[in-house]
């Protein structure tokens, strides 16, 4: 089984399946039946936004929901807002 890295140069991949299903008013179970994917797999993707599905599963989700892979996956930046604490002299 190939390894799919969830980390990119600017952050890490997240899946937006929960939001997509809410927009389309479809349950993860209904998606599993329509896309011919295991209910366990769809529930895992739905429950964990850091779980990245295999390309085959991603394709089934995209075809079933009529979306592109970029709608299902996004990049969460690892850049954190830092606050500089100065000496009080500005």
Coordinates of C-alpha atoms in Angstrom, one line a residue:
X1 CA 0.0 0.0 0.0
X2 CA 1.5 3.4 -1.0
X3 CA 2.1 6.0 1.6
X4 CA 0.3 9.3 1.3
X5 CA 1.9 12.2 3.2
X6 CA -0.5 14.6 4.7
X7 CA 2.3 17.2 5.1
X8 CA 3.2 19.8 2.5
X9 CA 5.8 22.5 2.5
X10 CA 3.4 25.1 3.8
X11 CA 1.2 23.1 6.1
X12 CA -0.7 19.8 6.2
X13 CA -3.6 18.4 4.2
X14 CA -7.1 18.3 5.8
X15 CA -10.3 16.9 4.4
X16 CA -13.4 19.0 4.3
X17 CA -15.9 16.1 4.0
X18 CA -17.9 17.1 7.1
X19 CA -18.6 20.6 5.6
X20 CA -19.3 19.2 2.1
X21 CA -21.8 16.7 3.5
X22 CA -23.5 19.4 5.6
X23 CA -23.8 21.6 2.5
X24 CA -25.3 18.8 0.5
X25 CA -27.4 17.5 3.4
X26 CA -26.1 14.0 3.0
X27 CA -25.0 11.7 5.8
X28 CA -21.7 9.8 5.8
X29 CA -23.7 6.6 5.7
X30 CA -25.6 7.7 2.6
X31 CA -22.4 8.7 0.9
X32 CA -20.9 5.3 1.6
X33 CA -23.9 3.6 -0.1
X34 CA -24.0 6.0 -3.1
X35 CA -20.2 5.9 -3.6
X36 CA -19.8 2.1 -2.9
X37 CA -17.3 2.8 -0.1
X38 CA -17.2 1.1 3.2
X39 CA -19.3 2.9 5.9
X40 CA -16.3 2.6 8.2
X41 CA -14.1 4.4 5.7
X42 CA -16.5 7.3 5.2
X43 CA -17.1 7.6 8.9
X44 CA -13.3 7.7 9.5
X45 CA -12.9 10.5 6.9
X46 CA -15.9 12.4 8.3
X47 CA -14.8 12.2 11.9
X48 CA -11.1 13.0 11.4
X49 CA -10.3 16.0 9.3
X50 CA -6.6 14.9 9.1
X51 CA -7.4 11.6 7.6
X52 CA -6.6 11.7 3.9
X53 CA -8.4 9.1 1.8
X54 CA -6.6 7.1 -0.9
X55 CA -6.9 8.4 -4.5
X56 CA -9.4 5.7 -5.3
X57 CA -11.7 6.7 -2.5
X58 CA -11.2 10.4 -3.1
X59 CA -12.3 9.8 -6.8
X60 CA -15.4 8.0 -5.7
X61 CA -16.3 10.8 -3.3
X62 CA -15.7 13.5 -5.9
X63 CA -17.8 11.7 -8.6
X64 CA -20.7 11.0 -6.1
X65 CA -20.8 14.5 -4.7
X66 CA -20.0 16.2 -8.1
X67 CA -17.0 18.1 -6.6
X68 CA -13.3 18.3 -7.4
X69 CA -10.5 17.0 -5.2
X70 CA -9.7 20.6 -4.2
X71 CA -13.2 20.8 -2.7
X72 CA -12.6 17.8 -0.5
X73 CA -9.0 18.5 0.5
X74 CA -7.4 21.7 1.7
X75 CA -4.2 22.9 3.2
X76 CA -4.0 24.0 6.9
X77 CA -1.1 26.4 7.4
X78 CA 1.4 25.5 10.0
X79 CA 2.3 29.2 10.3
X80 CA 1.3 30.4 13.8
X81 CA 0.6 34.0 14.7
X82 CA 3.3 35.0 17.1
X83 CA 3.2 38.0 19.3
X84 CA 6.5 39.8 19.9
X85 CA 6.9 41.1 23.4
X86 CA 9.2 44.1 23.4
X87 CA 10.9 46.0 26.1
X88 CA 8.2 48.6 26.2
X89 CA 10.1 51.1 24.1
X90 CA 8.4 51.8 20.8

